[in-house]
mmCIF file of C-alpha atoms in Angstrom:
data_model
loop_
_atom_site.group_PDB
_atom_site.id
_atom_site.type_symbol
_atom_site.label_atom_id
_atom_site.label_comp_id
_atom_site.label_asym_id
_atom_site.label_seq_id
_atom_site.Cartn_x
_atom_site.Cartn_y
_atom_site.Cartn_z
ATOM 1 C CA UNK M 222 11.062 -25.441 -6.143
ATOM 2 C CA UNK M 223 7.890 -25.879 -4.317
ATOM 3 C CA UNK M 224 9.094 -29.002 -2.869
ATOM 4 C CA UNK M 225 11.678 -27.341 -1.655
ATOM 5 C CA UNK M 226 9.900 -24.303 0.177
ATOM 6 C CA UNK M 227 7.624 -26.710 1.226
ATOM 7 C CA UNK M 228 10.275 -28.249 3.186
ATOM 8 C CA UNK M 229 11.510 -25.287 4.683
ATOM 9 C CA UNK M 230 7.464 -24.453 5.485
ATOM 10 C CA UNK M 231 6.441 -27.550 7.384
ATOM 11 C CA UNK M 232 10.034 -27.337 9.457
ATOM 12 C CA UNK M 233 8.743 -23.922 10.452
ATOM 13 C CA UNK M 234 6.853 -22.527 13.583
ATOM 14 C CA UNK M 235 3.605 -20.467 11.595
ATOM 15 C CA UNK M 236 4.732 -17.503 13.086
ATOM 16 C CA UNK M 237 8.430 -17.758 12.000
ATOM 17 C CA UNK M 238 7.191 -18.020 8.277
ATOM 18 C CA UNK M 239 5.046 -15.469 8.582
ATOM 19 C CA UNK M 240 7.857 -13.577 9.801
ATOM 20 C CA UNK M 241 10.003 -14.444 6.957
ATOM 21 C CA UNK M 242 7.683 -13.765 4.848
ATOM 22 C CA UNK M 243 7.267 -10.065 6.437
ATOM 23 C CA UNK M 244 11.405 -9.897 5.648
ATOM 24 C CA UNK M 245 11.262 -11.280 2.347
ATOM 25 C CA UNK M 246 10.671 -7.125 1.258
ATOM 26 C CA UNK M 247 13.085 -6.144 3.335
ATOM 27 C CA UNK M 248 15.974 -7.247 1.055
ATOM 28 C CA UNK M 249 14.147 -6.024 -2.523
ATOM 29 C CA UNK M 250 15.240 -3.384 -4.434
ATOM 30 C CA UNK M 251 14.452 -1.865 -7.348
ATOM 31 C CA UNK M 252 16.122 -0.357 -9.774
ATOM 32 C CA UNK M 253 15.335 2.407 -12.411
ATOM 33 C CA UNK M 254 15.097 -0.055 -14.919
ATOM 34 C CA UNK M 255 11.475 -0.692 -14.123
ATOM 35 C CA UNK M 256 10.211 2.230 -14.803
ATOM 36 C CA UNK M 257 9.573 5.856 -13.907
ATOM 37 C CA UNK M 258 7.257 5.399 -11.227
ATOM 38 C CA UNK M 259 9.802 5.131 -8.632
ATOM 39 C CA UNK M 260 8.119 5.784 -5.480
ATOM 40 C CA UNK M 261 4.739 4.740 -6.354
ATOM 41 C CA UNK M 262 6.674 0.971 -6.561
ATOM 42 C CA UNK M 263 8.320 1.305 -3.791
ATOM 43 C CA UNK M 264 4.879 2.241 -1.668
ATOM 44 C CA UNK M 265 3.795 -1.206 -3.000
ATOM 45 C CA UNK M 266 6.110 -2.807 -1.579
ATOM 46 C CA UNK M 267 5.198 -0.802 1.752
ATOM 47 C CA UNK M 268 1.774 -1.503 1.642
ATOM 48 C CA UNK M 269 1.555 -5.110 0.411
ATOM 49 C CA UNK M 270 4.386 -5.839 3.465
ATOM 50 C CA UNK M 271 2.211 -3.920 5.976
ATOM 51 C CA UNK M 272 -0.978 -5.599 4.733
ATOM 52 C CA UNK M 273 0.406 -8.783 4.950
ATOM 53 C CA UNK M 274 2.146 -7.844 8.647
ATOM 54 C CA UNK M 275 -1.750 -7.161 9.251
ATOM 55 C CA UNK M 276 -2.945 -10.370 8.965
ATOM 56 C CA UNK M 277 -1.070 -11.957 11.109
ATOM 57 C CA UNK M 278 -1.755 -9.636 13.490
ATOM 58 C CA UNK M 279 -5.212 -9.703 12.831
ATOM 59 C CA UNK M 280 -4.995 -14.019 13.578
ATOM 60 C CA UNK M 281 -2.554 -13.899 16.034
ATOM 61 C CA UNK M 282 0.038 -15.903 14.653
ATOM 62 C CA UNK M 283 3.054 -13.671 16.250
ATOM 63 C CA UNK M 284 1.531 -14.618 20.073
ATOM 64 C CA UNK M 285 3.380 -16.537 22.761
ATOM 65 C CA UNK M 286 1.660 -19.489 21.561
ATOM 66 C CA UNK M 287 -0.634 -19.290 18.935
ATOM 67 C CA UNK M 288 -4.177 -19.776 18.426
ATOM 68 C CA UNK M 289 -4.452 -23.347 18.039
ATOM 69 C CA UNK M 290 -5.005 -24.296 14.827
ATOM 70 C CA UNK M 291 -6.268 -27.677 13.272
ATOM 71 C CA UNK M 292 -3.892 -29.278 11.420
ATOM 72 C CA UNK M 293 -5.083 -28.679 8.107
ATOM 73 C CA UNK M 294 -5.468 -25.226 8.823
ATOM 74 C CA UNK M 295 -2.032 -24.605 9.803
ATOM 75 C CA UNK M 296 -0.735 -26.780 6.873
ATOM 76 C CA UNK M 297 -2.697 -24.831 4.295
ATOM 77 C CA UNK M 298 -1.824 -21.230 5.697
ATOM 78 C CA UNK M 299 2.438 -22.529 5.707
ATOM 79 C CA UNK M 300 1.580 -23.912 2.044
ATOM 80 C CA UNK M 301 0.434 -20.209 1.677
ATOM 81 C CA UNK M 302 2.848 -18.381 2.726
ATOM 82 C CA UNK M 303 5.498 -21.456 1.091
ATOM 83 C CA UNK M 304 3.793 -19.851 -1.741
ATOM 84 C CA UNK M 305 4.835 -16.248 -0.788
ATOM 85 C CA UNK M 306 8.235 -17.326 -0.472
ATOM 86 C CA UNK M 307 9.100 -18.981 -3.614
ATOM 87 C CA UNK M 308 7.717 -15.930 -5.260
ATOM 88 C CA UNK M 309 10.549 -13.880 -4.003
ATOM 89 C CA UNK M 310 13.578 -16.621 -4.024
ATOM 90 C CA UNK M 311 12.658 -17.408 -7.641
ATOM 91 C CA UNK M 312 12.338 -13.492 -8.535
ATOM 92 C CA UNK M 313 15.794 -13.277 -7.042
ATOM 93 C CA UNK M 314 17.211 -15.868 -8.873
ATOM 94 C CA UNK M 315 15.528 -14.483 -12.807
ATOM 95 C CA UNK M 316 16.807 -11.236 -11.430
ATOM 96 C CA UNK M 317 20.439 -12.293 -11.125
ATOM 97 C CA UNK M 318 20.183 -14.104 -14.465
ATOM 98 C CA UNK M 319 19.694 -12.041 -16.158
ATOM 99 C CA UNK M 320 21.511 -8.930 -15.121
ATOM 100 C CA UNK M 321 24.571 -10.432 -13.099
ATOM 101 C CA UNK M 322 26.878 -7.292 -14.429
ATOM 102 C CA UNK M 323 24.635 -5.000 -12.314
ATOM 103 C CA UNK M 324 25.880 -3.614 -9.300
ATOM 104 C CA UNK M 325 23.587 -4.059 -6.256
ATOM 105 C CA UNK M 326 24.373 -0.442 -5.328
ATOM 106 C CA UNK M 327 24.053 0.923 -8.744
ATOM 107 C CA UNK M 328 20.990 3.573 -9.451
ATOM 108 C CA UNK M 329 18.909 2.113 -6.602
ATOM 109 C CA UNK M 330 15.797 4.124 -5.914
ATOM 110 C CA UNK M 331 16.066 5.892 -3.383
ATOM 111 C CA UNK M 332 13.388 7.441 -1.046
ATOM 112 C CA UNK M 333 12.109 10.907 -2.125
ATOM 113 C CA UNK M 334 12.936 13.443 1.439
ATOM 114 C CA UNK M 335 9.295 14.435 0.948
ATOM 115 C CA UNK M 336 8.096 10.427 1.585
ATOM 116 C CA UNK M 337 10.747 9.748 4.056
ATOM 117 C CA UNK M 338 8.318 10.628 7.126
ATOM 118 C CA UNK M 339 5.496 7.687 5.105
ATOM 119 C CA UNK M 340 8.023 5.045 4.976
ATOM 120 C CA UNK M 341 9.547 5.499 8.296
ATOM 121 C CA UNK M 342 5.413 5.225 9.911
ATOM 122 C CA UNK M 343 4.843 1.993 7.905
ATOM 123 C CA UNK M 344 7.949 0.425 9.024
ATOM 124 C CA UNK M 345 7.220 1.078 12.734
ATOM 125 C CA UNK M 346 3.891 -0.111 12.763
ATOM 126 C CA UNK M 347 5.018 -3.320 11.123
ATOM 127 C CA UNK M 348 7.855 -3.639 13.830
ATOM 128 C CA UNK M 349 5.784 -2.987 16.901
ATOM 129 C CA UNK M 350 3.686 -6.395 15.285
ATOM 130 C CA UNK M 351 6.915 -8.675 15.018
ATOM 131 C CA UNK M 352 8.676 -6.748 18.312
ATOM 132 C CA UNK M 353 10.326 -9.811 21.128
ATOM 133 C CA UNK M 354 9.914 -12.821 17.405
ATOM 134 C CA UNK M 355 12.770 -14.483 16.165
ATOM 135 C CA UNK M 356 13.444 -14.269 13.065
ATOM 136 C CA UNK M 357 14.701 -17.186 10.681
ATOM 137 C CA UNK M 358 18.187 -18.010 10.234
ATOM 138 C CA UNK M 359 17.787 -17.624 6.813
ATOM 139 C CA UNK M 360 21.246 -15.744 5.347
ATOM 140 C CA UNK M 361 19.983 -13.349 2.789
ATOM 141 C CA UNK M 362 21.332 -10.533 1.318
ATOM 142 C CA UNK M 363 19.597 -7.773 -0.267
ATOM 143 C CA UNK M 364 19.403 -7.316 -4.276
ATOM 144 C CA UNK M 365 17.625 -5.332 -6.883
ATOM 145 C CA UNK M 366 14.534 -6.027 -9.024
ATOM 146 C CA UNK M 367 15.307 -4.752 -12.860
ATOM 147 C CA UNK M 368 12.177 -5.575 -14.895
ATOM 148 C CA UNK M 369 9.260 -3.494 -15.084
ATOM 149 C CA UNK M 370 7.146 -6.980 -15.828
ATOM 150 C CA UNK M 371 8.602 -8.762 -13.581
ATOM 151 C CA UNK M 372 8.162 -6.465 -10.717
ATOM 152 C CA UNK M 373 4.980 -6.595 -11.455
ATOM 153 C CA UNK M 374 3.800 -9.730 -11.265
ATOM 154 C CA UNK M 375 5.430 -10.461 -8.385
ATOM 155 C CA UNK M 376 2.949 -7.624 -6.715
ATOM 156 C CA UNK M 377 0.123 -9.208 -8.436
ATOM 157 C CA UNK M 378 1.214 -12.906 -7.292
ATOM 158 C CA UNK M 379 1.412 -11.736 -3.323
ATOM 159 C CA UNK M 380 -1.243 -9.461 -3.919
ATOM 160 C CA UNK M 381 -3.668 -12.848 -4.361
ATOM 161 C CA UNK M 382 -1.882 -14.584 -1.989
ATOM 162 C CA UNK M 383 -3.204 -12.039 0.758
ATOM 163 C CA UNK M 384 -5.966 -12.047 -0.555
ATOM 164 C CA UNK M 385 -6.488 -16.374 0.013
ATOM 165 C CA UNK M 386 -4.850 -16.427 2.824
ATOM 166 C CA UNK M 387 -7.427 -13.638 4.318
ATOM 167 C CA UNK M 388 -10.094 -15.444 2.366
ATOM 168 C CA UNK M 389 -8.612 -18.504 4.456
ATOM 169 C CA UNK M 390 -8.256 -17.067 7.682
ATOM 170 C CA UNK M 391 -10.837 -14.347 8.101
ATOM 171 C CA UNK M 392 -11.143 -11.922 10.792
ATOM 172 C CA UNK M 393 -12.266 -9.296 9.777
ATOM 173 C CA UNK M 394 -13.151 -6.901 12.269
ATOM 174 C CA UNK M 395 -9.730 -6.980 14.078
ATOM 175 C CA UNK M 396 -8.592 -6.013 10.497
ATOM 176 C CA UNK M 397 -10.256 -3.521 10.391
ATOM 177 C CA UNK M 398 -9.738 -1.974 13.182
ATOM 178 C CA UNK M 399 -5.610 -2.633 12.857
ATOM 179 C CA UNK M 400 -6.519 -0.331 9.161
ATOM 180 C CA UNK M 401 -7.780 2.390 10.739
ATOM 181 C CA UNK M 402 -5.431 2.516 13.406
ATOM 182 C CA UNK M 403 -3.108 2.490 10.065
ATOM 183 C CA UNK M 404 -4.089 5.007 8.385
ATOM 184 C CA UNK M 405 -4.821 7.498 11.050
ATOM 185 C CA UNK M 406 -1.432 7.132 12.312
ATOM 186 C CA UNK M 407 -0.028 7.318 8.626
ATOM 187 C CA UNK M 408 -2.356 10.623 8.247
ATOM 188 C CA UNK M 409 -0.864 12.104 11.677
ATOM 189 C CA UNK M 410 2.875 11.058 10.134
ATOM 190 C CA UNK M 411 2.867 13.405 7.070
ATOM 191 C CA UNK M 412 3.192 17.129 8.775
ATOM 192 C CA UNK M 413 3.815 18.713 5.406
ATOM 193 C CA UNK M 414 0.717 21.131 5.167
ATOM 194 C CA UNK M 415 1.151 21.622 0.951
ATOM 195 C CA UNK M 416 2.855 18.002 0.844
ATOM 196 C CA UNK M 417 -0.191 15.909 3.123
ATOM 197 C CA UNK M 418 -2.599 15.950 0.287
ATOM 198 C CA UNK M 419 -0.426 14.513 -2.285
ATOM 199 C CA UNK M 420 0.750 12.219 -0.678
ATOM 200 C CA UNK M 421 -2.239 10.848 0.540
ATOM 201 C CA UNK M 422 -3.779 10.926 -2.338
ATOM 202 C CA UNK M 423 -0.358 8.761 -3.959
ATOM 203 C CA UNK M 424 -1.147 6.519 -0.945
ATOM 204 C CA UNK M 425 -4.827 5.525 -1.717
ATOM 205 C CA UNK M 426 -4.117 5.222 -5.350
ATOM 206 C CA UNK M 427 -1.450 2.556 -4.184
ATOM 207 C CA UNK M 428 -3.627 0.952 -1.987
ATOM 208 C CA UNK M 429 -6.124 0.485 -4.411
ATOM 209 C CA UNK M 430 -4.244 -1.982 -6.418
ATOM 210 C CA UNK M 431 -2.977 -3.731 -3.379
ATOM 211 C CA UNK M 432 -4.884 -3.071 -0.309
ATOM 212 C CA UNK M 433 -8.454 -2.088 -0.756
ATOM 213 C CA UNK M 434 -9.507 -2.774 3.413
ATOM 214 C CA UNK M 435 -6.229 0.060 3.918
ATOM 215 C CA UNK M 436 -7.944 2.067 0.949
ATOM 216 C CA UNK M 437 -11.284 2.057 2.332
ATOM 217 C CA UNK M 438 -10.510 3.084 5.815
ATOM 218 C CA UNK M 439 -7.773 5.968 4.548
ATOM 219 C CA UNK M 440 -11.014 7.556 1.976
ATOM 220 C CA UNK M 441 -13.317 7.467 5.626
ATOM 221 C CA UNK M 442 -10.837 9.449 7.653
ATOM 222 C CA UNK M 443 -9.803 11.897 5.025
ATOM 223 C CA UNK M 444 -12.952 12.580 2.568
ATOM 224 C CA UNK M 445 -14.339 15.015 5.420
ATOM 225 C CA UNK M 446 -15.444 18.494 4.050
ATOM 226 C CA UNK M 447 -16.004 21.879 6.166
ATOM 227 C CA UNK M 448 -17.025 24.405 4.308
ATOM 228 C CA UNK M 449 -18.305 27.498 5.840
ATOM 229 C CA UNK M 450 -18.237 31.660 5.096
ATOM 230 C CA UNK M 451 -18.610 31.105 0.631
ATOM 231 C CA UNK M 452 -20.233 34.740 -0.976
ATOM 232 C CA UNK M 453 -21.260 34.757 -4.600
ATOM 233 C CA UNK M 454 -22.063 38.178 -6.396
ATOM 234 C CA UNK M 455 -22.862 38.652 -9.826
ATOM 235 C CA UNK M 456 -22.219 36.178 -12.561
ATOM 236 C CA UNK M 457 -19.177 34.172 -10.374
ATOM 237 C CA UNK M 458 -19.890 30.651 -9.989
ATOM 238 C CA UNK M 459 -17.934 27.871 -7.490
ATOM 239 C CA UNK M 460 -17.597 24.603 -6.446
ATOM 240 C CA UNK M 461 -17.264 22.319 -4.125
ATOM 241 C CA UNK M 462 -15.891 18.756 -4.515
ATOM 242 C CA UNK M 463 -14.571 16.584 -7.817
ATOM 243 C CA UNK M 464 -16.263 16.875 -10.649
ATOM 244 C CA UNK M 465 -15.645 13.387 -13.205
ATOM 245 C CA UNK M 466 -16.148 13.970 -17.157
ATOM 246 C CA UNK M 467 -17.845 11.336 -19.300
ATOM 247 C CA UNK M 468 -14.938 9.333 -19.538
ATOM 248 C CA UNK M 469 -16.035 8.202 -15.638
ATOM 249 C CA UNK M 470 -19.165 7.354 -16.271
ATOM 250 C CA UNK M 471 -20.023 4.094 -15.646
ATOM 251 C CA UNK M 472 -16.703 3.580 -13.552
ATOM 252 C CA UNK M 473 -16.887 2.000 -9.992
ATOM 253 C CA UNK M 474 -14.253 2.697 -8.173
ATOM 254 C CA UNK M 475 -13.633 6.370 -8.763
ATOM 255 C CA UNK M 476 -10.768 8.509 -7.463
ATOM 256 C CA UNK M 477 -11.234 11.082 -4.259
ATOM 257 C CA UNK M 478 -8.928 14.073 -3.310
ATOM 258 C CA UNK M 479 -10.103 13.511 0.214
ATOM 259 C CA UNK M 480 -10.465 16.274 2.833
ATOM 260 C CA UNK M 481 -11.837 19.688 2.210
ATOM 261 C CA UNK M 482 -11.664 23.020 4.357
ATOM 262 C CA UNK M 483 -12.530 26.397 2.823
ATOM 263 C CA UNK M 484 -12.979 29.847 4.491
ATOM 264 C CA UNK M 485 -13.886 33.120 3.539
ATOM 265 C CA UNK M 486 -13.904 32.844 -0.026
ATOM 266 C CA UNK M 487 -15.886 35.692 -2.027
ATOM 267 C CA UNK M 488 -16.504 35.553 -5.364
ATOM 268 C CA UNK M 489 -17.807 38.033 -7.731
ATOM 269 C CA UNK M 490 -17.772 39.371 -11.752
ATOM 270 C CA UNK M 491 -17.575 36.764 -13.999
ATOM 271 C CA UNK M 492 -14.815 34.435 -12.194
ATOM 272 C CA UNK M 493 -15.182 31.157 -10.928
ATOM 273 C CA UNK M 494 -14.303 29.077 -8.254
ATOM 274 C CA UNK M 495 -13.736 25.348 -8.260
ATOM 275 C CA UNK M 496 -12.396 23.228 -4.336
ATOM 276 C CA UNK M 497 -11.545 19.791 -5.562
ATOM 277 C CA UNK M 498 -10.392 18.107 -8.631
ATOM 278 C CA UNK M 499 -11.389 17.312 -12.168
ATOM 279 C CA UNK M 500 -11.217 14.579 -13.382
ATOM 280 C CA UNK M 501 -11.347 13.924 -17.654
ATOM 281 C CA UNK M 502 -10.397 15.947 -20.283
ATOM 282 C CA UNK M 503 -14.132 17.293 -21.535
ATOM 283 C CA UNK M 504 -15.086 20.340 -21.645
ATOM 284 C CA UNK M 505 -17.257 21.737 -18.374
ATOM 285 C CA UNK M 506 -19.757 24.546 -19.250
ATOM 286 C CA UNK M 507 -18.640 25.469 -15.693
ATOM 287 C CA UNK M 508 -16.019 27.260 -16.833
ATOM 288 C CA UNK M 509 -18.297 29.171 -19.436
#
């Protein structure tokens, strides 16, 4: 397998090889046998694809002509990209072997309506980077992944290889600028005010596992508090912000609820008002 993809990688330009890797995400579909977190798994694949395209844009592999690389560096990049191709190919073959009876269009996870705008924006961001590129001629058809463990192994392995690419060919300033622009456009694409915060929270959770640069830029744009006109009388209590109970003590990375906008709260008597989220199940004296 490694030798086969070594030959393929060696015969392709760095731009074509990178584009081929991005395209691999278009052929995989998730079956409902993978578990219950369907939308999370779909988003995980989307953000891995976005991260890969961001790396390519940051190091200018999509430029015509691409920047010159030393032979050793070029071979290293192509080898890593070839490993990504091999991962998808091997996962596809195993899936077809163990689930030969599964029809391609049977029990496929579809994007929920509330996530359509988000997925469309990610697709648009990636598409703009690949505009005008000649894609590979490998004949592929969509396939379904039914095994949750294999899906997890695939995403973890691709995440590690992307990390290797970013370490071997760093472009931190360009990547940060691109990630910030992505986060800004994604935030603007979610126009449903009621769904916006929950969707962005899920996006942050997904990105924490596969794209921390994007996660950090998203947090920087959404973690903004605007508080005003709060009146508290009597024995009332008001808490603004998130609360983390004892189980979260010592944890370096904690969830964040994002932006907050408050106008004209009047709490009186024995009322309790919390503007934020509570994480953990321990008893909180605030509510006493």
